[in-house]
């Protein structure tokens, strides 16, 4: 006795058909990627030189833009700021346009164990030592405001230079 529509045979056929379909799809994807990579290899050989030129141009453009930004900060604030990456905590060397001596500068360092700092650590420099004796330093101790300290220092230096 044979059933015309054998349910067991039907299930087996469906199971194997789904596996066949999945394997056929994988084969098509593999063939498509090899064709694509062969085409892209020819294209990349031609555009490899273009990519290098583009990379060089981008580096030059960024360097120029960074220079313009630094010059803008200097003109707007009166401070020349240099960043020094000597470890995981960057340092910032800050020099005022109104400094009396060439080597007068402040040094700030990114605080330990923080990624989003509320303020920077003031490092010990001869100029920082002399500024600790001024009224401007109260902005750091009393109000914990580095921007107010820098602004007050800049104004004090300006007044000292222009009022003489």
mmCIF file of N, CA, C and O in Angstrom, residues 23-93:
data_model
loop_
_atom_site.group_PDB
_atom_site.id
_atom_site.type_symbol
_atom_site.label_atom_id
_atom_site.label_comp_id
_atom_site.label_asym_id
_atom_site.label_seq_id
_atom_site.Cartn_x
_atom_site.Cartn_y
_atom_site.Cartn_z
ATOM 1 N N UNK A 23 22.168 26.577 0.270
ATOM 2 C CA UNK A 23 23.487 26.343 -0.336
ATOM 3 C C UNK A 23 23.618 27.054 -1.688
ATOM 4 O O UNK A 23 24.679 27.595 -2.014
ATOM 5 N N UNK A 24 22.546 27.055 -2.467
ATOM 6 C CA UNK A 24 22.572 27.749 -3.765
ATOM 7 C C UNK A 24 22.765 29.252 -3.554
ATOM 8 O O UNK A 24 23.519 29.901 -4.302
ATOM 9 N N UNK A 25 22.126 29.783 -2.542
ATOM 10 C CA UNK A 25 22.265 31.216 -2.237
ATOM 11 C C UNK A 25 23.703 31.542 -1.827
ATOM 12 O O UNK A 25 24.284 32.528 -2.272
ATOM 13 N N UNK A 26 24.304 30.681 -0.984
ATOM 14 C CA UNK A 26 25.691 30.889 -0.573
ATOM 15 C C UNK A 26 26.641 30.820 -1.754
ATOM 16 O O UNK A 26 27.589 31.596 -1.859
ATOM 17 N N UNK A 27 26.387 29.910 -2.668
ATOM 18 C CA UNK A 27 27.222 29.775 -3.854
ATOM 19 C C UNK A 27 27.134 31.013 -4.729
ATOM 20 O O UNK A 27 28.155 31.517 -5.210
ATOM 21 N N UNK A 28 25.943 31.534 -4.907
ATOM 22 C CA UNK A 28 25.763 32.755 -5.701
ATOM 23 C C UNK A 28 26.483 33.940 -5.060
ATOM 24 O O UNK A 28 27.123 34.732 -5.745
ATOM 25 N N UNK A 29 26.374 34.067 -3.742
ATOM 26 C CA UNK A 29 27.053 35.165 -3.046
ATOM 27 C C UNK A 29 28.568 35.046 -3.174
ATOM 28 O O UNK A 29 29.264 36.033 -3.389
ATOM 29 N N UNK A 30 29.086 33.832 -3.066
ATOM 30 C CA UNK A 30 30.528 33.616 -3.175
ATOM 31 C C UNK A 30 31.012 33.948 -4.586
ATOM 32 O O UNK A 30 32.054 34.577 -4.764
ATOM 33 N N UNK A 31 30.256 33.527 -5.594
ATOM 34 C CA UNK A 31 30.639 33.831 -6.974
ATOM 35 C C UNK A 31 30.557 35.328 -7.242
ATOM 36 O O UNK A 31 31.412 35.890 -7.909
ATOM 37 N N UNK A 32 29.558 35.977 -6.689
ATOM 38 C CA UNK A 32 29.410 37.426 -6.868
ATOM 39 C C UNK A 32 30.542 38.195 -6.222
ATOM 40 O O UNK A 32 31.065 39.161 -6.767
ATOM 41 N N UNK A 33 30.985 37.766 -5.026
ATOM 42 C CA UNK A 33 32.062 38.480 -4.335
ATOM 43 C C UNK A 33 33.398 38.285 -5.035
ATOM 44 O O UNK A 33 34.221 39.181 -5.066
ATOM 45 N N UNK A 34 33.637 37.097 -5.627
ATOM 46 C CA UNK A 34 34.908 36.903 -6.331
ATOM 47 C C UNK A 34 34.947 37.730 -7.605
ATOM 48 O O UNK A 34 35.978 38.291 -7.948
ATOM 49 N N UNK A 35 33.829 37.840 -8.286
ATOM 50 C CA UNK A 35 33.783 38.698 -9.479
ATOM 51 C C UNK A 35 33.998 40.150 -9.083
ATOM 52 O O UNK A 35 34.720 40.891 -9.728
ATOM 53 N N UNK A 36 33.361 40.534 -7.984
ATOM 54 C CA UNK A 36 33.462 41.918 -7.502
ATOM 55 C C UNK A 36 34.881 42.230 -7.056
ATOM 56 O O UNK A 36 35.413 43.294 -7.335
ATOM 57 N N UNK A 37 35.548 41.290 -6.363
ATOM 58 C CA UNK A 37 36.909 41.554 -5.894
ATOM 59 C C UNK A 37 37.883 41.609 -7.054
ATOM 60 O O UNK A 37 38.831 42.388 -7.038
ATOM 61 N N UNK A 38 37.661 40.793 -8.097
ATOM 62 C CA UNK A 38 38.532 40.858 -9.268
ATOM 63 C C UNK A 38 38.389 42.205 -9.951
ATOM 64 O O UNK A 38 39.374 42.817 -10.362
ATOM 65 N N UNK A 39 37.172 42.703 -10.040
ATOM 66 C CA UNK A 39 36.937 44.014 -10.639
ATOM 67 C C UNK A 39 37.509 45.110 -9.761
ATOM 68 O O UNK A 39 38.123 46.052 -10.247
ATOM 69 N N UNK A 40 37.341 44.978 -8.442
ATOM 70 C CA UNK A 40 37.834 46.014 -7.543
ATOM 71 C C UNK A 40 39.355 46.030 -7.486
ATOM 72 O O UNK A 40 39.957 47.067 -7.272
ATOM 73 N N UNK A 41 40.014 44.865 -7.674
ATOM 74 C CA UNK A 41 41.478 44.840 -7.703
ATOM 75 C C UNK A 41 42.013 45.647 -8.875
ATOM 76 O O UNK A 41 42.976 46.381 -8.744
ATOM 77 N N UNK A 42 41.384 45.502 -10.038
ATOM 78 C CA UNK A 42 41.793 46.295 -11.200
ATOM 79 C C UNK A 42 41.546 47.766 -10.920
ATOM 80 O O UNK A 42 42.371 48.618 -11.216
ATOM 81 N N UNK A 43 40.390 48.067 -10.321
ATOM 82 C CA UNK A 43 40.021 49.453 -10.031
ATOM 83 C C UNK A 43 40.925 50.038 -8.954
ATOM 84 O O UNK A 43 41.332 51.191 -9.043
ATOM 85 N N UNK A 44 41.279 49.233 -7.929
ATOM 86 C CA UNK A 44 42.108 49.753 -6.847
ATOM 87 C C UNK A 44 43.529 50.026 -7.304
ATOM 88 O O UNK A 44 44.186 50.915 -6.783
ATOM 89 N N UNK A 45 44.018 49.276 -8.262
ATOM 90 C CA UNK A 45 45.356 49.548 -8.781
ATOM 91 C C UNK A 45 45.394 50.914 -9.444
ATOM 92 O O UNK A 45 46.362 51.662 -9.313
ATOM 93 N N UNK A 46 44.305 51.240 -10.126
ATOM 94 C CA UNK A 46 44.233 52.543 -10.780
ATOM 95 C C UNK A 46 43.996 53.647 -9.758
ATOM 96 O O UNK A 46 44.628 54.702 -9.806
ATOM 97 N N UNK A 47 43.128 53.399 -8.789
ATOM 98 C CA UNK A 47 42.795 54.441 -7.816
ATOM 99 C C UNK A 47 43.723 54.465 -6.614
ATOM 100 O O UNK A 47 43.635 55.349 -5.791
ATOM 101 N N UNK A 48 44.635 53.492 -6.479
ATOM 102 C CA UNK A 48 45.580 53.472 -5.368
ATOM 103 C C UNK A 48 46.434 54.719 -5.339
ATOM 104 O O UNK A 48 46.683 55.297 -4.289
ATOM 105 N N UNK A 49 46.888 55.131 -6.509
ATOM 106 C CA UNK A 49 47.694 56.346 -6.614
ATOM 107 C C UNK A 49 46.833 57.554 -6.277
ATOM 108 O O UNK A 49 47.281 58.465 -5.572
ATOM 109 N N UNK A 50 45.599 57.549 -6.749
ATOM 110 C CA UNK A 50 44.688 58.648 -6.447
ATOM 111 C C UNK A 50 44.405 58.725 -4.946
ATOM 112 O O UNK A 50 44.318 59.820 -4.392
ATOM 113 N N UNK A 51 44.270 57.581 -4.293
ATOM 114 C CA UNK A 51 44.006 57.568 -2.856
ATOM 115 C C UNK A 51 45.206 58.134 -2.090
ATOM 116 O O UNK A 51 45.034 58.876 -1.126
ATOM 117 N N UNK A 52 46.415 57.822 -2.541
ATOM 118 C CA UNK A 52 47.602 58.369 -1.890
ATOM 119 C C UNK A 52 47.663 59.877 -2.057
ATOM 120 O O UNK A 52 47.963 60.602 -1.115
ATOM 121 N N UNK A 53 47.374 60.355 -3.251
ATOM 122 C CA UNK A 53 47.370 61.805 -3.502
ATOM 123 C C UNK A 53 46.310 62.482 -2.646
ATOM 124 O O UNK A 53 46.552 63.542 -2.070
ATOM 125 N N UNK A 54 45.141 61.862 -2.570
ATOM 126 C CA UNK A 54 44.055 62.417 -1.761
ATOM 127 C C UNK A 54 44.461 62.456 -0.290
ATOM 128 O O UNK A 54 44.220 63.455 0.392
ATOM 129 N N UNK A 55 45.100 61.412 0.177
ATOM 130 C CA UNK A 55 45.549 61.359 1.569
ATOM 131 C C UNK A 55 46.557 62.474 1.850
ATOM 132 O O UNK A 55 46.459 63.161 2.868
ATOM 133 N N UNK A 56 47.492 62.674 0.957
ATOM 134 C CA UNK A 56 48.493 63.739 1.126
ATOM 135 C C UNK A 56 47.825 65.100 1.113
ATOM 136 O O UNK A 56 48.130 65.964 1.939
ATOM 137 N N UNK A 57 46.888 65.304 0.189
ATOM 138 C CA UNK A 57 46.174 66.588 0.123
ATOM 139 C C UNK A 57 45.366 66.841 1.384
ATOM 140 O O UNK A 57 45.308 67.971 1.881
ATOM 141 N N UNK A 58 44.725 65.790 1.906
ATOM 142 C CA UNK A 58 43.945 65.940 3.138
ATOM 143 C C UNK A 58 44.850 66.309 4.313
ATOM 144 O O UNK A 58 44.504 67.182 5.112
ATOM 145 N N UNK A 59 46.007 65.667 4.418
ATOM 146 C CA UNK A 59 46.938 65.988 5.493
ATOM 147 C C UNK A 59 47.401 67.437 5.391
ATOM 148 O O UNK A 59 47.459 68.146 6.397
ATOM 149 N N UNK A 60 47.707 67.881 4.180
ATOM 150 C CA UNK A 60 48.133 69.267 3.992
ATOM 151 C C UNK A 60 47.010 70.234 4.341
ATOM 152 O O UNK A 60 47.238 71.261 4.971
ATOM 153 N N UNK A 61 45.798 69.889 3.933
ATOM 154 C CA UNK A 61 44.649 70.743 4.222
ATOM 155 C C UNK A 61 44.398 70.833 5.727
ATOM 156 O O UNK A 61 44.147 71.918 6.259
ATOM 157 N N UNK A 62 44.453 69.683 6.425
ATOM 158 C CA UNK A 62 44.264 69.691 7.870
ATOM 159 C C UNK A 62 45.351 70.510 8.555
ATOM 160 O O UNK A 62 45.073 71.263 9.478
ATOM 161 N N UNK A 63 46.576 70.351 8.102
ATOM 162 C CA UNK A 63 47.687 71.106 8.685
ATOM 163 C C UNK A 63 47.464 72.601 8.508
ATOM 164 O O UNK A 63 47.664 73.399 9.431
ATOM 165 N N UNK A 64 47.013 72.991 7.335
ATOM 166 C CA UNK A 64 46.736 74.406 7.063
ATOM 167 C C UNK A 64 45.582 74.911 7.930
ATOM 168 O O UNK A 64 45.663 76.001 8.515
ATOM 169 N N UNK A 65 44.518 74.116 8.055
ATOM 170 C CA UNK A 65 43.358 74.512 8.852
ATOM 171 C C UNK A 65 43.722 74.606 10.342
ATOM 172 O O UNK A 65 43.272 75.512 11.039
ATOM 173 N N UNK A 66 44.539 73.686 10.816
ATOM 174 C CA UNK A 66 44.972 73.730 12.217
ATOM 175 C C UNK A 66 45.799 74.980 12.466
ATOM 176 O O UNK A 66 45.650 75.652 13.487
ATOM 177 N N UNK A 67 46.678 75.316 11.513
ATOM 178 C CA UNK A 67 47.477 76.533 11.635
ATOM 179 C C UNK A 67 46.610 77.778 11.687
ATOM 180 O O UNK A 67 46.845 78.675 12.497
ATOM 181 N N UNK A 68 45.592 77.819 10.825
ATOM 182 C CA UNK A 68 44.658 78.959 10.833
ATOM 183 C C UNK A 68 43.896 79.032 12.150
ATOM 184 O O UNK A 68 43.681 80.118 12.693
ATOM 185 N N UNK A 69 43.481 77.884 12.659
ATOM 186 C CA UNK A 69 42.754 77.846 13.927
ATOM 187 C C UNK A 69 43.631 78.367 15.062
ATOM 188 O O UNK A 69 43.198 79.190 15.870
ATOM 189 N N UNK A 70 44.872 77.891 15.123
ATOM 190 C CA UNK A 70 45.788 78.339 16.177
ATOM 191 C C UNK A 70 46.032 79.843 16.077
ATOM 192 O O UNK A 70 46.085 80.536 17.097
ATOM 193 N N UNK A 71 46.199 80.348 14.865
ATOM 194 C CA UNK A 71 46.406 81.791 14.671
ATOM 195 C C UNK A 71 45.164 82.573 15.101
ATOM 196 O O UNK A 71 45.264 83.621 15.731
ATOM 197 N N UNK A 72 43.974 82.034 14.791
ATOM 198 C CA UNK A 72 42.726 82.673 15.211
ATOM 199 C C UNK A 72 42.588 82.722 16.718
ATOM 200 O O UNK A 72 42.188 83.742 17.288
ATOM 201 N N UNK A 73 42.922 81.620 17.393
ATOM 202 C CA UNK A 73 42.878 81.586 18.863
ATOM 203 C C UNK A 73 43.843 82.615 19.431
ATOM 204 O O UNK A 73 43.515 83.346 20.369
ATOM 205 N N UNK A 74 45.023 82.720 18.835
ATOM 206 C CA UNK A 74 46.031 83.675 19.297
ATOM 207 C C UNK A 74 45.531 85.108 19.123
ATOM 208 O O UNK A 74 45.670 85.938 20.027
ATOM 209 N N UNK A 75 44.918 85.397 17.983
ATOM 210 C CA UNK A 75 44.421 86.761 17.730
ATOM 211 C C UNK A 75 43.209 87.095 18.602
ATOM 212 O O UNK A 75 43.057 88.238 19.042
ATOM 213 N N UNK A 76 42.354 86.119 18.860
ATOM 214 C CA UNK A 76 41.145 86.362 19.644
ATOM 215 C C UNK A 76 41.406 86.440 21.146
ATOM 216 O O UNK A 76 40.811 87.260 21.841
ATOM 217 N N UNK A 77 42.272 85.583 21.643
ATOM 218 C CA UNK A 77 42.475 85.505 23.096
ATOM 219 C C UNK A 77 43.771 86.148 23.565
ATOM 220 O O UNK A 77 43.902 86.466 24.737
ATOM 221 N N UNK A 78 44.728 86.290 22.652
ATOM 222 C CA UNK A 78 46.032 86.810 23.034
ATOM 223 C C UNK A 78 46.933 85.749 23.631
ATOM 224 O O UNK A 78 47.996 86.053 24.159
ATOM 225 N N UNK A 79 46.525 84.500 23.555
ATOM 226 C CA UNK A 79 47.326 83.396 24.073
ATOM 227 C C UNK A 79 47.738 82.471 22.936
ATOM 228 O O UNK A 79 46.917 82.085 22.103
ATOM 229 N N UNK A 80 49.015 82.133 22.926
ATOM 230 C CA UNK A 80 49.492 81.101 22.015
ATOM 231 C C UNK A 80 49.453 79.799 22.790
ATOM 232 O O UNK A 80 50.037 79.691 23.880
ATOM 233 N N UNK A 81 48.758 78.806 22.262
ATOM 234 C CA UNK A 81 48.568 77.538 22.974
ATOM 235 C C UNK A 81 49.182 76.411 22.148
ATOM 236 O O UNK A 81 48.812 76.210 20.992
ATOM 237 N N UNK A 82 50.113 75.708 22.762
ATOM 238 C CA UNK A 82 50.741 74.546 22.126
ATOM 239 C C UNK A 82 50.384 73.308 22.927
ATOM 240 O O UNK A 82 50.487 73.304 24.154
ATOM 241 N N UNK A 83 49.960 72.266 22.214
ATOM 242 C CA UNK A 83 49.622 71.009 22.878
ATOM 243 C C UNK A 83 50.788 70.046 22.725
ATOM 244 O O UNK A 83 51.318 69.873 21.636
ATOM 245 N N UNK A 84 51.169 69.423 23.838
ATOM 246 C CA UNK A 84 52.272 68.471 23.830
ATOM 247 C C UNK A 84 51.737 67.121 24.298
ATOM 248 O O UNK A 84 51.214 67.010 25.394
ATOM 249 N N UNK A 85 51.850 66.118 23.437
ATOM 250 C CA UNK A 85 51.405 64.766 23.784
ATOM 251 C C UNK A 85 52.606 63.922 24.166
ATOM 252 O O UNK A 85 53.220 63.294 23.332
ATOM 253 N N UNK A 86 52.950 63.917 25.431
ATOM 254 C CA UNK A 86 54.079 63.108 25.855
ATOM 255 C C UNK A 86 53.629 61.844 26.580
ATOM 256 O O UNK A 86 54.410 60.960 26.814
ATOM 257 N N UNK A 87 52.393 61.752 26.955
ATOM 258 C CA UNK A 87 51.839 60.549 27.570
ATOM 259 C C UNK A 87 50.329 60.565 27.375
ATOM 260 O O UNK A 87 49.822 61.251 26.498
ATOM 261 N N UNK A 88 49.619 59.822 28.180
ATOM 262 C CA UNK A 88 48.167 59.748 28.032
ATOM 263 C C UNK A 88 47.452 60.989 28.549
ATOM 264 O O UNK A 88 46.248 61.120 28.365
ATOM 265 N N UNK A 89 48.197 61.897 29.179
ATOM 266 C CA UNK A 89 47.618 63.139 29.691
ATOM 267 C C UNK A 89 48.255 64.309 28.952
ATOM 268 O O UNK A 89 49.353 64.729 29.283
ATOM 269 N N UNK A 90 47.588 64.857 27.949
ATOM 270 C CA UNK A 90 48.180 65.951 27.180
ATOM 271 C C UNK A 90 48.467 67.176 28.043
ATOM 272 O O UNK A 90 47.761 67.446 29.009
ATOM 273 N N UNK A 91 49.504 67.902 27.653
ATOM 274 C CA UNK A 91 49.868 69.149 28.315
ATOM 275 C C UNK A 91 49.666 70.297 27.335
ATOM 276 O O UNK A 91 49.815 70.136 26.134
ATOM 277 N N UNK A 92 49.346 71.463 27.901
ATOM 278 C CA UNK A 92 49.132 72.658 27.101
ATOM 279 C C UNK A 92 50.063 73.757 27.600
ATOM 280 O O UNK A 92 49.988 74.149 28.759
ATOM 281 N N UNK A 93 50.907 74.237 26.717
ATOM 282 C CA UNK A 93 51.809 75.340 27.041
ATOM 283 C C UNK A 93 51.128 76.618 26.551
ATOM 284 O O UNK A 93 50.825 76.756 25.372
#
